[in-house]
Coordinates of N, CA, C and O and ligand atoms in Angstrom, one line a residue:
M1171 N 313.7 -35.6 3.3 CA 312.4 -36.1 3.6 C 312.4 -37.6 3.6 O 313.0 -38.2 2.7
S1172 N 311.7 -38.2 4.5 CA 311.6 -39.7 4.6 C 310.7 -40.1 3.4 O 310.0 -39.4 2.8
T1173 N 310.8 -41.4 3.2 CA 310.0 -42.0 2.1 C 308.5 -42.1 2.4 O 307.7 -42.1 1.6
T1174 N 308.2 -42.1 3.7 CA 306.8 -42.1 4.1 C 306.6 -40.9 5.1 O 306.8 -41.0 6.3
P1175 N 306.3 -39.7 4.5 CA 306.3 -38.5 5.2 C 305.0 -38.3 6.0 O 304.4 -37.1 6.0
Y1176 N 304.5 -39.4 6.6 CA 303.2 -39.3 7.2 C 303.0 -40.4 8.1 O 303.6 -41.5 8.0
T1177 N 302.0 -40.3 9.0 CA 301.4 -41.4 9.8 C 299.9 -41.3 9.5 O 299.4 -40.2 9.2
F1178 N 299.2 -42.4 9.7 CA 297.8 -42.3 9.4 C 297.0 -43.5 10.1 O 297.6 -44.5 10.5
I1179 N 295.7 -43.3 10.2 CA 294.8 -44.4 10.5 C 293.7 -44.4 9.4 O 293.4 -43.4 8.8
Q1180 N 293.2 -45.6 9.2 CA 292.1 -45.7 8.3 C 290.8 -46.0 9.0 O 290.8 -46.8 10.0
A1181 N 289.7 -45.4 8.6 CA 288.4 -45.7 9.2 C 287.4 -45.8 8.1 O 286.9 -44.8 7.5
G1182 N 287.1 -47.0 7.6 CA 286.3 -47.2 6.5 C 287.0 -46.6 5.2 O 288.1 -47.0 4.9
D1183 N 286.2 -45.8 4.5 CA 286.8 -45.2 3.3 C 287.6 -43.9 3.6 O 288.1 -43.2 2.7
K1184 N 287.7 -43.5 4.9 CA 288.4 -42.3 5.3 C 289.8 -42.6 5.8 O 290.0 -43.6 6.6
Y1185 N 290.7 -41.7 5.5 CA 292.1 -41.8 6.1 C 292.4 -40.5 6.8 O 292.3 -39.5 6.2
I1186 N 292.8 -40.7 8.0 CA 293.2 -39.5 8.8 C 294.7 -39.5 8.8 O 295.3 -40.5 9.3
I1187 N 295.3 -38.4 8.3 CA 296.7 -38.4 8.1 C 297.4 -37.3 8.8 O 296.9 -36.1 8.8
S1188 N 298.5 -37.6 9.4 CA 299.4 -36.5 10.0 C 300.7 -36.4 9.2 O 301.4 -37.4 9.1
L1189 N 300.9 -35.3 8.5 CA 302.1 -35.1 7.7 C 303.3 -34.8 8.6 O 303.1 -34.1 9.6
E1190 N 304.4 -35.3 8.2 CA 305.7 -34.9 8.9 C 306.0 -33.4 8.7 O 305.9 -32.9 7.6
N1191 N 306.4 -32.8 9.8 CA 306.8 -31.4 9.7 C 308.0 -31.3 8.7 O 308.8 -32.2 8.5
H1192 N 308.0 -30.2 8.0 CA 308.9 -29.8 7.0 C 308.8 -30.5 5.6 O 309.6 -30.3 4.7
C1193 N 307.8 -31.4 5.5 CA 307.6 -32.0 4.2 C 306.9 -31.1 3.2 O 306.3 -30.1 3.6
E1194 N 307.1 -31.4 2.0 CA 306.3 -30.7 0.9 C 305.0 -31.4 0.8 O 304.9 -32.5 0.5
I1195 N 303.9 -30.6 1.1 CA 302.6 -31.3 1.3 C 302.0 -31.9 0.1 O 301.3 -32.9 0.2
V1196 N 302.1 -31.2 -1.0 CA 301.5 -31.8 -2.3 C 302.1 -33.1 -2.6 O 301.4 -34.1 -2.9
E1197 N 303.5 -33.2 -2.6 CA 304.1 -34.4 -2.9 C 303.8 -35.5 -1.8 O 303.7 -36.7 -2.1
A1198 N 303.7 -35.1 -0.6 CA 303.4 -36.0 0.5 C 302.0 -36.6 0.3 O 301.8 -37.8 0.5
I1199 N 301.1 -35.8 -0.1 CA 299.7 -36.3 -0.3 C 299.7 -37.3 -1.5 O 299.1 -38.3 -1.5
A1200 N 300.5 -36.9 -2.6 CA 300.6 -37.8 -3.7 C 301.2 -39.1 -3.3 O 300.8 -40.2 -3.8
T1201 N 302.3 -39.0 -2.5 CA 302.9 -40.3 -2.1 C 302.0 -41.1 -1.3 O 301.9 -42.3 -1.5
F1202 N 301.2 -40.5 -0.4 CA 300.2 -41.3 0.4 C 299.2 -42.0 -0.6 O 298.9 -43.2 -0.4
C1203 N 298.7 -41.3 -1.6 CA 297.8 -41.9 -2.5 C 298.4 -43.0 -3.3 O 297.8 -44.1 -3.4
R1204 N 299.6 -42.9 -3.7 CA 300.3 -43.9 -4.4 C 300.5 -45.1 -3.5 O 300.3 -46.3 -3.9
D1205 N 301.0 -44.9 -2.3 CA 301.3 -45.9 -1.3 C 300.0 -46.7 -1.0 O 300.1 -47.9 -0.7
N1206 N 298.9 -46.1 -1.0 CA 297.6 -46.7 -0.6 C 296.7 -47.0 -1.8 O 295.5 -47.3 -1.5
N1207 N 297.2 -46.9 -3.0 CA 296.4 -47.1 -4.2 C 295.0 -46.4 -4.2 O 294.0 -46.9 -4.5
I1208 N 295.1 -45.1 -3.8 CA 293.9 -44.3 -3.9 C 294.0 -43.4 -5.2 O 294.9 -42.6 -5.3
T1209 N 293.1 -43.7 -6.1 CA 293.1 -43.0 -7.4 C 291.9 -42.1 -7.6 O 291.8 -41.4 -8.6
A1210 N 291.0 -42.1 -6.6 CA 289.8 -41.2 -6.7 C 289.4 -40.9 -5.2 O 289.4 -41.8 -4.4
G1211 N 289.2 -39.6 -5.0 CA 288.8 -39.2 -3.6 C 288.7 -37.8 -3.5 O 288.9 -37.0 -4.4
I1212 N 288.4 -37.4 -2.2 CA 288.4 -36.0 -1.9 C 289.4 -35.7 -0.8 O 289.7 -36.6 0.0
V1213 N 289.9 -34.5 -0.7 CA 291.0 -34.2 0.3 C 290.5 -32.9 1.0 O 290.0 -32.0 0.5
G1214 N 290.8 -32.9 2.3 CA 290.6 -31.7 3.2 C 291.7 -31.6 4.1 O 292.4 -32.7 4.4
G1215 N 292.0 -30.4 4.6 CA 293.1 -30.4 5.6 C 293.2 -29.0 6.2 O 292.7 -28.0 5.7
I1216 N 293.9 -29.0 7.4 CA 294.3 -27.8 8.0 C 295.8 -28.0 8.6 O 296.3 -29.1 8.6
G1217 N 296.4 -26.9 9.0 CA 297.8 -27.0 9.5 C 298.5 -25.7 9.3 O 297.8 -24.6 9.4
A1218 N 299.8 -25.7 9.1 CA 300.6 -24.5 8.9 C 301.7 -24.7 8.0 O 302.3 -25.8 7.9
V1219 N 302.1 -23.7 7.2 CA 303.2 -23.8 6.3 C 304.1 -22.5 6.5 O 303.7 -21.5 7.1
N1220 N 305.3 -22.6 5.9 CA 306.2 -21.4 5.9 C 306.6 -20.9 4.5 O 307.2 -19.9 4.4
T1221 N 306.1 -21.7 3.5 CA 306.3 -21.2 2.1 C 305.2 -21.9 1.3 O 304.9 -23.1 1.5
A1222 N 304.7 -21.2 0.3 CA 303.7 -21.8 -0.5 C 303.7 -21.2 -1.9 O 303.9 -19.9 -2.0
T1223 N 303.5 -22.0 -2.9 CA 303.4 -21.4 -4.3 C 302.0 -21.7 -4.8 O 301.6 -22.8 -4.8
L1224 N 301.4 -20.6 -5.1 CA 300.0 -20.6 -5.6 C 300.0 -20.3 -7.1 O 300.9 -19.6 -7.6
R1225 N 299.0 -20.8 -7.8 CA 298.9 -20.6 -9.2 C 297.5 -20.0 -9.5 O 296.5 -20.4 -9.0
F1226 N 297.5 -19.0 -10.4 CA 296.3 -18.4 -10.9 C 296.2 -18.7 -12.4 O 297.2 -18.4 -13.2
F1227 N 295.1 -19.2 -12.9 CA 294.9 -19.5 -14.3 C 294.1 -18.4 -15.0 O 293.0 -18.1 -14.5
N1228 N 294.7 -17.8 -16.0 CA 293.9 -16.8 -16.8 C 293.3 -17.5 -18.0 O 293.9 -17.9 -18.9
P1229 N 291.9 -17.6 -18.0 CA 291.3 -18.3 -19.0 C 291.3 -17.7 -20.4 O 291.2 -18.3 -21.4
S1230 N 291.5 -16.4 -20.4 CA 291.6 -15.7 -21.7 C 292.9 -15.9 -22.4 O 292.9 -16.0 -23.7
T1231 N 294.0 -16.0 -21.7 CA 295.3 -16.3 -22.3 C 295.7 -17.7 -22.2 O 296.6 -18.2 -22.8
K1232 N 295.0 -18.5 -21.3 CA 295.3 -19.9 -21.0 C 296.7 -20.0 -20.4 O 297.4 -21.0 -20.6
K1233 N 297.1 -19.0 -19.7 CA 298.4 -19.0 -19.1 C 298.3 -19.0 -17.6 O 297.3 -18.5 -17.0
Y1234 N 299.3 -19.6 -17.0 CA 299.4 -19.6 -15.5 C 300.2 -18.5 -15.0 O 301.3 -18.1 -15.6
I1235 N 299.9 -17.9 -13.8 CA 300.7 -17.0 -13.1 C 301.0 -17.7 -11.8 O 300.0 -18.0 -11.0
D1236 N 302.2 -18.0 -11.5 CA 302.6 -18.7 -10.2 C 303.3 -17.6 -9.3 O 304.1 -16.8 -9.8
K1237 N 303.0 -17.7 -8.1 CA 303.6 -16.8 -7.1 C 303.9 -17.5 -5.8 O 303.1 -18.3 -5.3
T1238 N 305.1 -17.3 -5.3 CA 305.6 -17.9 -4.1 C 305.5 -16.9 -2.9 O 306.0 -15.8 -3.1
F1239 N 304.9 -17.4 -1.8 CA 304.9 -16.6 -0.6 C 305.7 -17.3 0.5 O 305.4 -18.5 0.8
T1240 N 306.7 -16.6 1.0 CA 307.5 -17.2 2.1 C 307.3 -16.5 3.4 O 307.9 -15.5 3.6
E1241 N 306.5 -17.1 4.2 CA 306.2 -16.5 5.5 C 305.4 -17.6 6.3 O 304.8 -18.5 5.6
Q1242 N 305.3 -17.5 7.6 CA 304.5 -18.4 8.3 C 303.0 -18.2 8.1 O 302.6 -17.0 8.3
M1243 N 302.3 -19.2 7.7 CA 300.9 -19.0 7.4 C 300.1 -20.3 7.9 O 300.6 -21.4 7.9
E1244 N 298.9 -20.0 8.4 CA 298.0 -21.1 8.8 C 297.4 -21.6 7.5 O 297.0 -20.9 6.6
I1245 N 297.2 -22.9 7.4 CA 296.4 -23.5 6.3 C 295.0 -23.4 6.8 O 294.5 -24.2 7.6
A1246 N 294.3 -22.3 6.5 CA 292.9 -22.1 6.9 C 292.0 -23.2 6.3 O 291.0 -23.6 6.9
N1247 N 292.3 -23.5 5.1 CA 291.6 -24.6 4.4 C 292.5 -25.1 3.2 O 293.1 -24.4 2.5
L1248 N 292.5 -26.4 3.2 CA 293.1 -27.1 2.0 C 291.9 -28.1 1.5 O 291.4 -28.8 2.3
T1249 N 291.6 -27.9 0.3 CA 290.5 -28.7 -0.3 C 290.8 -29.1 -1.7 O 291.5 -28.4 -2.4
G1250 N 290.3 -30.3 -2.1 CA 290.6 -30.7 -3.4 C 290.2 -32.1 -3.7 O 289.4 -32.7 -2.9
N1251 N 290.6 -32.7 -4.8 CA 290.2 -34.0 -5.2 C 291.4 -34.8 -5.8 O 292.4 -34.2 -6.2
I1252 N 291.2 -36.1 -5.9 CA 292.1 -37.0 -6.4 C 291.5 -37.7 -7.6 O 290.4 -38.2 -7.5
S1253 N 292.2 -37.7 -8.7 CA 291.6 -38.3 -9.9 C 292.8 -38.9 -10.7 O 293.9 -39.0 -10.1
T1254 N 292.6 -39.2 -12.0 CA 293.8 -39.7 -12.8 C 293.9 -39.0 -14.1 O 292.8 -38.6 -14.7
L1255 N 295.1 -38.8 -14.6 CA 295.3 -38.3 -15.9 C 296.3 -39.3 -16.6 O 297.4 -39.5 -16.0
H1256 N 295.9 -39.9 -17.7 CA 296.7 -40.9 -18.4 C 297.1 -42.0 -17.4 O 298.2 -42.5 -17.5
G1257 N 296.2 -42.3 -16.5 CA 296.4 -43.5 -15.6 C 297.2 -43.1 -14.3 O 297.4 -44.0 -13.5
N1258 N 297.8 -41.9 -14.3 CA 298.6 -41.5 -13.1 C 297.7 -40.6 -12.2 O 296.9 -39.9 -12.6
I1259 N 298.0 -40.8 -10.9 CA 297.3 -40.0 -9.8 C 297.5 -38.5 -10.1 O 298.6 -38.0 -10.4
Y1260 N 296.4 -37.8 -10.1 CA 296.4 -36.4 -10.4 C 295.7 -35.7 -9.2 O 294.5 -36.0 -8.9
L1261 N 296.4 -34.8 -8.6 CA 295.8 -34.0 -7.5 C 295.4 -32.6 -8.0 O 296.1 -32.0 -8.7
H1262 N 294.2 -32.2 -7.6 CA 293.7 -30.9 -7.8 C 293.4 -30.3 -6.5 O 292.4 -30.7 -5.8
L1263 N 294.3 -29.4 -6.0 CA 294.2 -28.8 -4.7 C 294.1 -27.3 -4.7 O 294.9 -26.7 -5.4
H1264 N 293.3 -26.8 -3.9 CA 293.2 -25.4 -3.6 C 293.4 -25.1 -2.1 O 293.2 -26.0 -1.3
A1265 N 293.9 -23.9 -1.8 CA 294.2 -23.6 -0.4 C 293.9 -22.2 -0.1 O 294.1 -21.3 -0.9
T1266 N 293.6 -22.0 1.2 CA 293.5 -20.6 1.7 C 294.5 -20.6 2.9 O 294.4 -21.4 3.8
F1267 N 295.3 -19.6 2.9 CA 296.4 -19.4 3.9 C 296.1 -18.1 4.7 O 295.9 -17.1 4.1
G1268 N 296.2 -18.2 6.0 CA 296.0 -17.1 6.9 C 297.4 -16.5 7.2 O 298.2 -17.2 7.7
R1269 N 297.5 -15.2 7.0 CA 298.8 -14.5 7.3 C 298.8 -14.0 8.7 O 297.8 -13.9 9.4
E1270 N 300.0 -13.5 9.2 CA 300.2 -13.0 10.5 C 299.2 -11.8 10.8 O 298.8 -11.6 11.9
D1271 N 298.9 -11.1 9.8 CA 298.0 -9.9 10.0 C 296.5 -10.3 9.8 O 295.7 -9.4 9.7
Y1272 N 296.3 -11.6 9.8 CA 294.9 -12.2 9.7 C 294.2 -12.0 8.3 O 293.0 -12.2 8.2
T1273 N 295.0 -11.5 7.4 CA 294.4 -11.5 6.0 C 294.7 -12.9 5.4 O 295.4 -13.7 6.0
A1274 N 294.1 -13.1 4.3 CA 294.2 -14.5 3.7 C 294.7 -14.4 2.2 O 294.4 -13.4 1.5
L1275 N 295.4 -15.4 1.8 CA 295.8 -15.7 0.5 C 295.1 -16.9 0.0 O 294.9 -17.8 0.8
A1276 N 294.8 -17.0 -1.3 CA 294.1 -18.2 -1.7 C 294.4 -18.5 -3.2 O 294.8 -17.6 -3.9
G1277 N 294.4 -19.8 -3.5 CA 294.6 -20.1 -4.9 C 294.8 -21.6 -5.1 O 294.7 -22.4 -4.2
H1278 N 295.1 -21.9 -6.4 CA 295.4 -23.3 -6.7 C 296.8 -23.6 -6.1 O 297.7 -22.8 -6.3
L1279 N 296.9 -24.7 -5.4 CA 298.1 -25.0 -4.7 C 299.1 -25.8 -5.5 O 298.7 -27.0 -5.9
L1280 N 300.3 -25.3 -5.7 CA 301.3 -26.1 -6.4 C 302.2 -26.8 -5.4 O 302.4 -28.0 -5.6
T1281 N 302.8 -26.0 -4.5 CA 303.7 -26.6 -3.5 C 303.5 -25.8 -2.2 O 303.2 -24.6 -2.2
A1282 N 303.8 -26.5 -1.1 CA 303.9 -25.7 0.2 C 304.7 -26.6 1.2 O 304.6 -27.8 1.1
T1283 N 305.4 -26.0 2.0 CA 306.3 -26.7 3.0 C 305.7 -26.5 4.4 O 305.5 -25.4 4.9
L1284 N 305.4 -27.7 5.0 CA 304.8 -27.7 6.3 C 305.7 -27.1 7.4 O 306.9 -27.3 7.4
S1285 N 305.1 -26.3 8.2 CA 305.8 -25.7 9.4 C 304.8 -25.7 10.6 O 304.2 -24.7 10.9
G1286 N 304.8 -26.9 11.2 CA 303.8 -27.1 12.3 C 303.1 -28.4 12.0 O 303.6 -29.4 11.6
A1287 N 301.7 -28.3 12.2 CA 300.9 -29.5 12.0 C 300.5 -29.6 10.5 O 300.4 -28.6 9.8
G1288 N 300.2 -30.8 10.1 CA 299.5 -31.0 8.8 C 298.5 -32.1 8.9 O 298.9 -33.3 8.9
E1289 N 297.3 -31.8 9.2 CA 296.2 -32.7 9.5 C 295.3 -32.8 8.3 O 294.5 -31.9 8.0
I1290 N 295.4 -34.0 7.6 CA 294.7 -34.2 6.3 C 293.7 -35.3 6.5 O 293.9 -36.3 7.2
V1291 N 292.6 -35.1 5.8 CA 291.6 -36.2 5.7 C 291.4 -36.5 4.2 O 291.2 -35.6 3.4
I1292 N 291.5 -37.8 3.9 CA 291.2 -38.2 2.5 C 290.0 -39.2 2.6 O 290.0 -40.1 3.4
E1293 N 289.1 -39.0 1.7 CA 288.0 -40.0 1.6 C 288.1 -40.6 0.2 O 288.0 -39.9 -0.8
R1294 N 288.3 -41.9 0.3 CA 288.4 -42.7 -1.0 C 287.0 -42.8 -1.6 O 286.0 -43.0 -1.0
I1295 N 287.0 -42.6 -3.0 CA 285.8 -42.7 -3.7 C 285.9 -44.0 -4.6 O 287.0 -44.1 -5.3
D1296 N 285.0 -44.9 -4.5 CA 285.0 -46.1 -5.3 C 284.5 -45.9 -6.7 O 283.4 -46.2 -7.1
A1297 N 285.4 -45.2 -7.5 CA 285.1 -44.9 -8.9 C 286.4 -44.6 -9.6 O 287.4 -44.4 -9.0
T1298 N 286.3 -44.5 -10.9 CA 287.4 -44.0 -11.7 C 287.1 -42.6 -12.1 O 286.0 -42.3 -12.6
L1299 N 288.0 -41.7 -11.9 CA 287.8 -40.3 -12.2 C 288.8 -39.8 -13.1 O 289.8 -39.2 -12.7
P1300 N 288.7 -40.1 -14.4 CA 289.7 -39.7 -15.4 C 289.6 -38.3 -15.8 O 288.5 -37.7 -15.7
R1301 N 290.7 -37.7 -16.2 CA 290.8 -36.4 -16.8 C 291.3 -36.4 -18.2 O 292.0 -37.4 -18.6
R1302 N 291.1 -35.4 -18.9 CA 291.7 -35.2 -20.2 C 292.0 -33.7 -20.4 O 291.3 -32.8 -19.8
F1303 N 292.9 -33.4 -21.2 CA 293.2 -32.0 -21.5 C 292.2 -31.4 -22.4 O 291.9 -32.0 -23.5
S1304 N 291.6 -30.3 -22.1 CA 290.7 -29.6 -23.0 C 291.4 -28.4 -23.6 O 291.8 -27.5 -23.0
P1305 N 291.7 -28.5 -24.9 CA 292.3 -27.4 -25.6 C 291.5 -26.1 -25.6 O 292.0 -25.0 -25.5
E1306 N 290.2 -26.3 -25.5 CA 289.3 -25.1 -25.5 C 289.4 -24.4 -24.2 O 289.5 -23.1 -24.2
I1307 N 289.5 -25.1 -23.1 CA 289.6 -24.4 -21.8 C 291.0 -24.2 -21.4 O 291.3 -23.2 -20.7
G1308 N 291.9 -25.1 -21.8 CA 293.3 -25.0 -21.4 C 293.7 -25.7 -20.1 O 294.7 -25.4 -19.6
L1309 N 292.8 -26.6 -19.7 CA 293.0 -27.2 -18.4 C 292.7 -28.7 -18.5 O 292.0 -29.2 -19.5
N1310 N 293.2 -29.5 -17.6 CA 292.9 -30.9 -17.5 C 291.6 -31.1 -16.8 O 291.5 -31.1 -15.5
I1311 N 290.5 -31.2 -17.5 CA 289.2 -31.3 -16.9 C 288.7 -32.7 -16.7 O 289.3 -33.7 -17.4
Y1312 N 287.7 -32.9 -15.9 CA 287.1 -34.3 -15.7 C 286.6 -34.8 -17.1 O 286.0 -34.1 -17.8
D1313 N 286.8 -36.1 -17.3 CA 286.4 -36.8 -18.5 C 285.4 -37.9 -18.0 O 285.8 -39.0 -17.9
L1314 N 284.2 -37.5 -17.6 CA 283.3 -38.4 -16.9 C 282.3 -39.0 -17.9 O 282.0 -38.4 -18.9
Ligands
FE1823 FE1 292.7 -25.4 -9.6

């Protein structure tokens, strides 16, 4: 993967991004944010992938269940936010993937590999959005 796995244009606080085919999209979005000093914002996107690992959080056990799906899928929706944890960029992304049989998979997005287009929009938010780990909930929640 190249060091800049994207091309983009900026329009005010919005960035229109085209991800390079075959990139890992979560890392590519994090790289974009680091490259452009975006530490708070919202993310949206569509495109296609051929493998994705989704995470499900069980609040009663505070454990994660991760599952990888390896097949061609549409990114029907990618949505999430950009914040910081201990000063580092922190992405919270969810995705809905459409399968060949037109059913959908959804969950918290850990990783996915682009297979086709990756059309992302980021809107920068002029604020600091820190997180902290909540032992009670078991997640890195907003600390606003
Ligand atoms: Fe989540």
